[in-house]
Amino acid sequence: MTEPVTVSAGVQDFIARIRMEGALAGRAEAERVVADARAQAEALLAQAQREVEALRARADQEAQRLREAGEAAVRLAFRDAVLRLKEELGQAFASRLRRVVAQELEDPELLRRLVLAVAGRVGGELAPGELEQVLVTPAPAAHDDVVGDELDGLVRGIAGGMLREGVTLAQGAPGQGPGLRLRLAGEDAEVDLTDEAVARLLEARLLPRFQALLEGFVT
């Protein structure tokens, strides 16, 4: 009668052992699952951090590029503005110079002195008879008779002995600016000393100096 009890106890021990082993196996599996999940979470977090760092680096690079591009654009715009300002100031200087020369050559007394100075200077540099005629163009007047009166007064104001023998004084062609033109004997060309020619000469000499002066103020 005792054997059935022994068998029942052994079965119960076996069942209990199975239950314990199952519980241990389930706990180990649960721990493994938790560990895997934790590892995956850490991997995802690390990946996310790397992506955030990469995005931040790209954003910093883009911001730096935009900042450098903006600074370059400002420098270029400033350089262009300075160049335009220098060009405009140079043009204004040249225009003012031309107006001053034209105004000065409208003075009959200045023309008289200019004729005498040219005659005296050329007289020492040209061979006799090489200078044929000095063409004088007074400032424009409202009527031709006024221009003629100015020229007559200019001629009377120049002593005949001051001009070289054989050199005549005549009025320049209509439309020419005030000043002088020297006509050489046997030559078609003329030496231009009108307001435009004198202004060009002065501009060639003075404008570079004016531009150099600007460098000290506009850079």
PDB file of C-alpha atoms in Angstrom:
ATOM      1  CA  MET A   1       0.000   0.000   0.000  1.00  0.00           C
ATOM      2  CA  THR A   2       2.998   2.349   0.477  1.00  0.00           C
ATOM      3  CA  GLU A   3       4.211   2.242  -3.207  1.00  0.00           C
ATOM      4  CA  PRO A   4       1.428   4.413  -4.680  1.00  0.00           C
ATOM      5  CA  VAL A   5       2.306   7.119  -2.202  1.00  0.00           C
ATOM      6  CA  THR A   6       5.960   6.915  -3.194  1.00  0.00           C
ATOM      7  CA  VAL A   7       5.046   7.198  -6.866  1.00  0.00           C
ATOM      8  CA  SER A   8       2.803  10.171  -6.189  1.00  0.00           C
ATOM      9  CA  ALA A   9       5.529  11.948  -4.262  1.00  0.00           C
ATOM     10  CA  GLY A  10       8.032  11.373  -7.047  1.00  0.00           C
ATOM     11  CA  VAL A  11       5.615  12.759  -9.581  1.00  0.00           C
ATOM     12  CA  GLN A  12       5.035  15.780  -7.473  1.00  0.00           C
ATOM     13  CA  ASP A  13       8.785  16.327  -7.083  1.00  0.00           C
ATOM     14  CA  PHE A  14       9.190  15.969 -10.830  1.00  0.00           C
ATOM     15  CA  ILE A  15       6.387  18.434 -11.463  1.00  0.00           C
ATOM     16  CA  ALA A  16       7.819  20.855  -8.954  1.00  0.00           C
ATOM     17  CA  ARG A  17      11.255  20.561 -10.546  1.00  0.00           C
ATOM     18  CA  ILE A  18       9.760  21.185 -13.990  1.00  0.00           C
ATOM     19  CA  ARG A  19       7.938  24.207 -12.687  1.00  0.00           C
ATOM     20  CA  MET A  20      11.076  25.561 -11.094  1.00  0.00           C
ATOM     21  CA  GLU A  21      13.131  24.958 -14.216  1.00  0.00           C
ATOM     22  CA  GLY A  22      10.395  26.594 -16.301  1.00  0.00           C
ATOM     23  CA  ALA A  23      10.308  29.551 -13.984  1.00  0.00           C
ATOM     24  CA  LEU A  24      14.082  29.871 -14.120  1.00  0.00           C
ATOM     25  CA  ALA A  25      14.067  29.502 -17.886  1.00  0.00           C
ATOM     26  CA  GLY A  26      11.300  32.080 -18.197  1.00  0.00           C
ATOM     27  CA  ARG A  27      13.177  34.468 -15.946  1.00  0.00           C
ATOM     28  CA  ALA A  28      16.360  33.990 -17.966  1.00  0.00           C
ATOM     29  CA  GLU A  29      14.461  34.555 -21.209  1.00  0.00           C
ATOM     30  CA  ALA A  30      12.835  37.632 -19.757  1.00  0.00           C
ATOM     31  CA  GLU A  31      16.187  38.944 -18.659  1.00  0.00           C
ATOM     32  CA  ARG A  32      17.614  38.216 -22.117  1.00  0.00           C
ATOM     33  CA  VAL A  33      14.704  40.022 -23.764  1.00  0.00           C
ATOM     34  CA  VAL A  34      15.163  42.968 -21.444  1.00  0.00           C
ATOM     35  CA  ALA A  35      18.893  43.019 -22.123  1.00  0.00           C
ATOM     36  CA  ASP A  36      18.308  42.881 -25.896  1.00  0.00           C
ATOM     37  CA  ALA A  37      15.752  45.668 -25.665  1.00  0.00           C
ATOM     38  CA  ARG A  38      18.135  47.750 -23.571  1.00  0.00           C
ATOM     39  CA  ALA A  39      20.945  47.149 -26.057  1.00  0.00           C
ATOM     40  CA  GLN A  40      18.725  48.100 -28.973  1.00  0.00           C
ATOM     41  CA  ALA A  41      17.550  51.218 -27.160  1.00  0.00           C
ATOM     42  CA  GLU A  42      21.134  52.235 -26.434  1.00  0.00           C
ATOM     43  CA  ALA A  43      22.084  51.610 -30.062  1.00  0.00           C
ATOM     44  CA  LEU A  44      19.153  53.691 -31.303  1.00  0.00           C
ATOM     45  CA  LEU A  45      20.028  56.472 -28.855  1.00  0.00           C
ATOM     46  CA  ALA A  46      23.651  56.446 -29.980  1.00  0.00           C
ATOM     47  CA  GLN A  47      22.564  56.535 -33.636  1.00  0.00           C
ATOM     48  CA  ALA A  48      20.221  59.425 -32.899  1.00  0.00           C
ATOM     49  CA  GLN A  49      23.002  61.313 -31.144  1.00  0.00           C
ATOM     50  CA  ARG A  50      25.336  60.759 -34.089  1.00  0.00           C
ATOM     51  CA  GLU A  51      22.676  62.032 -36.491  1.00  0.00           C
ATOM     52  CA  VAL A  52      22.047  65.074 -34.298  1.00  0.00           C
ATOM     53  CA  GLU A  53      25.776  65.826 -34.211  1.00  0.00           C
ATOM     54  CA  ALA A  54      26.000  65.430 -37.987  1.00  0.00           C
ATOM     55  CA  LEU A  55      23.031  67.765 -38.474  1.00  0.00           C
ATOM     56  CA  ARG A  56      24.555  70.296 -36.090  1.00  0.00           C
ATOM     57  CA  ALA A  57      27.879  70.124 -37.924  1.00  0.00           C
ATOM     58  CA  ARG A  58      26.183  70.619 -41.297  1.00  0.00           C
ATOM     59  CA  ALA A  59      24.151  73.502 -39.889  1.00  0.00           C
ATOM     60  CA  ASP A  60      27.321  75.132 -38.527  1.00  0.00           C
ATOM     61  CA  GLN A  61      29.063  74.695 -41.872  1.00  0.00           C
ATOM     62  CA  GLU A  62      26.087  76.157 -43.747  1.00  0.00           C
ATOM     63  CA  ALA A  63      25.904  79.084 -41.335  1.00  0.00           C
ATOM     64  CA  GLN A  64      29.626  79.710 -41.787  1.00  0.00           C
ATOM     65  CA  ARG A  65      29.279  79.502 -45.556  1.00  0.00           C
ATOM     66  CA  LEU A  66      26.376  81.954 -45.538  1.00  0.00           C
ATOM     67  CA  ARG A  67      28.259  84.275 -43.213  1.00  0.00           C
ATOM     68  CA  GLU A  68      31.347  84.229 -45.441  1.00  0.00           C
ATOM     69  CA  ALA A  69      29.210  84.704 -48.552  1.00  0.00           C
ATOM     70  CA  GLY A  70      27.452  87.639 -46.913  1.00  0.00           C
ATOM     71  CA  GLU A  71      30.744  89.231 -45.875  1.00  0.00           C
ATOM     72  CA  ALA A  72      32.132  88.729 -49.384  1.00  0.00           C
ATOM     73  CA  ALA A  73      29.012  90.306 -50.883  1.00  0.00           C
ATOM     74  CA  VAL A  74      29.330  93.291 -48.556  1.00  0.00           C
ATOM     75  CA  ARG A  75      33.017  93.707 -49.411  1.00  0.00           C
ATOM     76  CA  LEU A  76      32.248  93.483 -53.131  1.00  0.00           C
ATOM     77  CA  ALA A  77      29.399  95.983 -52.847  1.00  0.00           C
ATOM     78  CA  PHE A  78      31.630  98.365 -50.865  1.00  0.00           C
ATOM     79  CA  ARG A  79      34.427  98.029 -53.414  1.00  0.00           C
ATOM     80  CA  ASP A  80      32.023  98.723 -56.283  1.00  0.00           C
ATOM     81  CA  ALA A  81      30.598 101.717 -54.438  1.00  0.00           C
ATOM     82  CA  VAL A  82      34.099 103.100 -53.864  1.00  0.00           C
ATOM     83  CA  LEU A  83      35.010 102.583 -57.520  1.00  0.00           C
ATOM     84  CA  ARG A  84      31.814 104.313 -58.657  1.00  0.00           C
ATOM     85  CA  LEU A  85      32.452 107.166 -56.259  1.00  0.00           C
ATOM     86  CA  LYS A  86      36.014 107.589 -57.517  1.00  0.00           C
ATOM     87  CA  GLU A  87      34.825 107.493 -61.118  1.00  0.00           C
ATOM     88  CA  GLU A  88      32.073 110.031 -60.457  1.00  0.00           C
ATOM     89  CA  LEU A  89      34.468 112.330 -58.591  1.00  0.00           C
ATOM     90  CA  GLY A  90      36.994 112.014 -61.404  1.00  0.00           C
ATOM     91  CA  GLN A  91      34.340 112.870 -63.988  1.00  0.00           C
ATOM     92  CA  ALA A  92      33.168 115.815 -61.893  1.00  0.00           C
ATOM     93  CA  PHE A  93      36.764 117.028 -61.568  1.00  0.00           C
ATOM     94  CA  ALA A  94      37.352 116.765 -65.327  1.00  0.00           C
ATOM     95  CA  SER A  95      34.041 118.507 -66.080  1.00  0.00           C
ATOM     96  CA  ARG A  96      34.860 121.299 -63.648  1.00  0.00           C
ATOM     97  CA  LEU A  97      38.328 121.639 -65.163  1.00  0.00           C
ATOM     98  CA  ARG A  98      36.884 121.982 -68.679  1.00  0.00           C
ATOM     99  CA  ARG A  99      34.441 124.667 -67.509  1.00  0.00           C
ATOM    100  CA  VAL A 100      37.211 126.609 -65.768  1.00  0.00           C
ATOM    101  CA  VAL A 101      39.447 126.469 -68.850  1.00  0.00           C
ATOM    102  CA  ALA A 102      36.595 127.572 -71.111  1.00  0.00           C
ATOM    103  CA  GLN A 103      35.717 130.445 -68.787  1.00  0.00           C
ATOM    104  CA  GLU A 104      39.338 131.575 -68.567  1.00  0.00           C
ATOM    105  CA  LEU A 105      39.799 131.521 -72.342  1.00  0.00           C
ATOM    106  CA  GLU A 106      36.742 133.729 -72.738  1.00  0.00           C
ATOM    107  CA  ASP A 107      38.800 136.585 -71.288  1.00  0.00           C
ATOM    108  CA  PRO A 108      40.192 138.728 -74.184  1.00  0.00           C
ATOM    109  CA  GLU A 109      43.108 139.864 -72.041  1.00  0.00           C
ATOM    110  CA  LEU A 110      44.090 136.261 -71.398  1.00  0.00           C
ATOM    111  CA  LEU A 111      43.877 135.532 -75.127  1.00  0.00           C
ATOM    112  CA  ARG A 112      46.128 138.519 -75.825  1.00  0.00           C
ATOM    113  CA  ARG A 113      48.727 137.308 -73.349  1.00  0.00           C
ATOM    114  CA  LEU A 114      48.429 133.776 -74.716  1.00  0.00           C
ATOM    115  CA  VAL A 115      49.054 134.978 -78.292  1.00  0.00           C
ATOM    116  CA  LEU A 116      52.118 136.903 -77.199  1.00  0.00           C
ATOM    117  CA  ALA A 117      53.422 133.999 -75.116  1.00  0.00           C
ATOM    118  CA  VAL A 118      52.915 131.534 -77.945  1.00  0.00           C
ATOM    119  CA  ALA A 119      54.483 133.855 -80.487  1.00  0.00           C
ATOM    120  CA  GLY A 120      57.496 134.423 -78.302  1.00  0.00           C
ATOM    121  CA  ARG A 121      57.900 130.752 -77.433  1.00  0.00           C
ATOM    122  CA  VAL A 122      57.407 129.481 -80.969  1.00  0.00           C
ATOM    123  CA  GLY A 123      59.668 132.186 -82.342  1.00  0.00           C
ATOM    124  CA  GLY A 124      62.590 130.581 -80.601  1.00  0.00           C
ATOM    125  CA  GLU A 125      61.735 126.995 -81.538  1.00  0.00           C
ATOM    126  CA  LEU A 126      60.567 127.215 -85.174  1.00  0.00           C
ATOM    127  CA  ALA A 127      62.574 128.188 -88.207  1.00  0.00           C
ATOM    128  CA  PRO A 128      61.766 131.527 -89.842  1.00  0.00           C
ATOM    129  CA  GLY A 129      58.635 131.251 -91.940  1.00  0.00           C
ATOM    130  CA  GLU A 130      57.561 127.951 -90.388  1.00  0.00           C
ATOM    131  CA  LEU A 131      54.768 129.550 -88.382  1.00  0.00           C
ATOM    132  CA  GLU A 132      52.319 131.010 -90.863  1.00  0.00           C
ATOM    133  CA  GLN A 133      49.224 132.060 -88.977  1.00  0.00           C
ATOM    134  CA  VAL A 134      47.739 132.291 -85.488  1.00  0.00           C
ATOM    135  CA  LEU A 135      43.987 131.666 -85.499  1.00  0.00           C
ATOM    136  CA  VAL A 136      42.208 133.261 -82.565  1.00  0.00           C
ATOM    137  CA  THR A 137      38.694 132.225 -81.562  1.00  0.00           C
ATOM    138  CA  PRO A 138      37.095 134.578 -79.044  1.00  0.00           C
ATOM    139  CA  ALA A 139      34.313 133.427 -76.779  1.00  0.00           C
ATOM    140  CA  PRO A 140      30.908 132.990 -78.485  1.00  0.00           C
ATOM    141  CA  ALA A 141      28.880 136.182 -78.658  1.00  0.00           C
ATOM    142  CA  ALA A 142      25.310 136.982 -79.534  1.00  0.00           C
ATOM    143  CA  HIS A 143      26.200 138.695 -82.844  1.00  0.00           C
ATOM    144  CA  ASP A 144      28.992 138.268 -85.355  1.00  0.00           C
ATOM    145  CA  ASP A 145      29.787 141.972 -85.287  1.00  0.00           C
ATOM    146  CA  VAL A 146      30.491 141.648 -81.559  1.00  0.00           C
ATOM    147  CA  VAL A 147      32.942 138.831 -82.270  1.00  0.00           C
ATOM    148  CA  GLY A 148      34.576 140.957 -84.954  1.00  0.00           C
ATOM    149  CA  ASP A 149      34.893 143.893 -82.576  1.00  0.00           C
ATOM    150  CA  GLU A 150      36.486 141.612 -79.968  1.00  0.00           C
ATOM    151  CA  LEU A 151      38.979 140.286 -82.504  1.00  0.00           C
ATOM    152  CA  ASP A 152      39.802 143.787 -83.748  1.00  0.00           C
ATOM    153  CA  GLY A 153      40.372 144.918 -80.197  1.00  0.00           C
ATOM    154  CA  LEU A 154      42.571 141.919 -79.582  1.00  0.00           C
ATOM    155  CA  VAL A 155      44.659 142.625 -82.659  1.00  0.00           C
ATOM    156  CA  ARG A 156      45.024 146.291 -81.702  1.00  0.00           C
ATOM    157  CA  GLY A 157      46.107 145.221 -78.237  1.00  0.00           C
ATOM    158  CA  ILE A 158      49.026 143.223 -79.634  1.00  0.00           C
ATOM    159  CA  ALA A 159      51.982 145.256 -80.787  1.00  0.00           C
ATOM    160  CA  GLY A 160      52.877 144.354 -84.328  1.00  0.00           C
ATOM    161  CA  GLY A 161      56.507 143.925 -83.450  1.00  0.00           C
ATOM    162  CA  MET A 162      55.632 141.209 -80.926  1.00  0.00           C
ATOM    163  CA  LEU A 163      54.637 138.796 -83.703  1.00  0.00           C
ATOM    164  CA  ARG A 164      57.250 137.411 -86.014  1.00  0.00           C
ATOM    165  CA  GLU A 165      57.462 138.848 -89.473  1.00  0.00           C
ATOM    166  CA  GLY A 166      55.178 137.025 -91.880  1.00  0.00           C
ATOM    167  CA  VAL A 167      52.925 135.663 -89.133  1.00  0.00           C
ATOM    168  CA  THR A 168      49.311 136.747 -89.421  1.00  0.00           C
ATOM    169  CA  LEU A 169      46.591 136.874 -86.819  1.00  0.00           C
ATOM    170  CA  ALA A 170      43.129 135.721 -87.932  1.00  0.00           C
ATOM    171  CA  GLN A 171      39.821 134.596 -86.535  1.00  0.00           C
ATOM    172  CA  GLY A 172      39.251 130.871 -86.101  1.00  0.00           C
ATOM    173  CA  ALA A 173      36.465 128.958 -87.775  1.00  0.00           C
ATOM    174  CA  PRO A 174      32.947 129.332 -86.339  1.00  0.00           C
ATOM    175  CA  GLY A 175      32.014 126.671 -83.834  1.00  0.00           C
ATOM    176  CA  GLN A 176      35.534 126.202 -82.499  1.00  0.00           C
ATOM    177  CA  GLY A 177      36.026 126.700 -78.798  1.00  0.00           C
ATOM    178  CA  PRO A 178      37.774 129.806 -77.500  1.00  0.00           C
ATOM    179  CA  GLY A 179      41.549 129.750 -77.734  1.00  0.00           C
ATOM    180  CA  LEU A 180      44.270 129.551 -80.369  1.00  0.00           C
ATOM    181  CA  ARG A 181      45.239 127.379 -83.307  1.00  0.00           C
ATOM    182  CA  LEU A 182      48.701 127.615 -84.812  1.00  0.00           C
ATOM    183  CA  ARG A 183      48.896 126.993 -88.549  1.00  0.00           C
ATOM    184  CA  LEU A 184      52.315 126.000 -89.830  1.00  0.00           C
ATOM    185  CA  ALA A 185      53.483 126.909 -93.304  1.00  0.00           C
ATOM    186  CA  GLY A 186      53.008 124.094 -95.820  1.00  0.00           C
ATOM    187  CA  GLU A 187      51.146 121.920 -93.306  1.00  0.00           C
ATOM    188  CA  ASP A 188      47.488 120.942 -93.243  1.00  0.00           C
ATOM    189  CA  ALA A 189      47.591 120.195 -89.532  1.00  0.00           C
ATOM    190  CA  GLU A 190      47.170 122.801 -86.821  1.00  0.00           C
ATOM    191  CA  VAL A 191      48.485 123.038 -83.284  1.00  0.00           C
ATOM    192  CA  ASP A 192      45.341 123.107 -81.170  1.00  0.00           C
ATOM    193  CA  LEU A 193      45.332 125.421 -78.162  1.00  0.00           C
ATOM    194  CA  THR A 194      41.573 125.816 -77.827  1.00  0.00           C
ATOM    195  CA  ASP A 195      39.722 125.268 -74.567  1.00  0.00           C
ATOM    196  CA  GLU A 196      39.074 121.574 -75.264  1.00  0.00           C
ATOM    197  CA  ALA A 197      42.704 120.873 -76.154  1.00  0.00           C
ATOM    198  CA  VAL A 198      44.027 122.746 -73.128  1.00  0.00           C
ATOM    199  CA  ALA A 199      41.487 121.010 -70.884  1.00  0.00           C
ATOM    200  CA  ARG A 200      42.542 117.587 -72.208  1.00  0.00           C
ATOM    201  CA  LEU A 201      46.183 118.435 -71.578  1.00  0.00           C
ATOM    202  CA  LEU A 202      45.502 119.622 -68.042  1.00  0.00           C
ATOM    203  CA  GLU A 203      43.230 116.647 -67.384  1.00  0.00           C
ATOM    204  CA  ALA A 204      45.971 114.236 -68.440  1.00  0.00           C
ATOM    205  CA  ARG A 205      48.350 115.889 -65.991  1.00  0.00           C
ATOM    206  CA  LEU A 206      46.053 116.737 -63.084  1.00  0.00           C
ATOM    207  CA  LEU A 207      43.526 113.908 -63.020  1.00  0.00           C
ATOM    208  CA  PRO A 208      46.066 111.247 -61.915  1.00  0.00           C
ATOM    209  CA  ARG A 209      47.124 113.548 -59.076  1.00  0.00           C
ATOM    210  CA  PHE A 210      43.504 114.103 -58.117  1.00  0.00           C
ATOM    211  CA  GLN A 211      42.863 110.346 -58.138  1.00  0.00           C
ATOM    212  CA  ALA A 212      45.964 109.779 -56.001  1.00  0.00           C
ATOM    213  CA  LEU A 213      44.632 112.375 -53.570  1.00  0.00           C
ATOM    214  CA  LEU A 214      41.312 110.530 -53.439  1.00  0.00           C
ATOM    215  CA  GLU A 215      43.092 107.342 -52.355  1.00  0.00           C
ATOM    216  CA  GLY A 216      43.828 109.020 -49.044  1.00  0.00           C
ATOM    217  CA  PHE A 217      40.166 109.774 -48.402  1.00  0.00           C
ATOM    218  CA  VAL A 218      38.219 107.058 -50.251  1.00  0.00           C
ATOM    219  CA  THR A 219      39.692 103.583 -49.788  1.00  0.00           C
TER     220      THR A 219
END
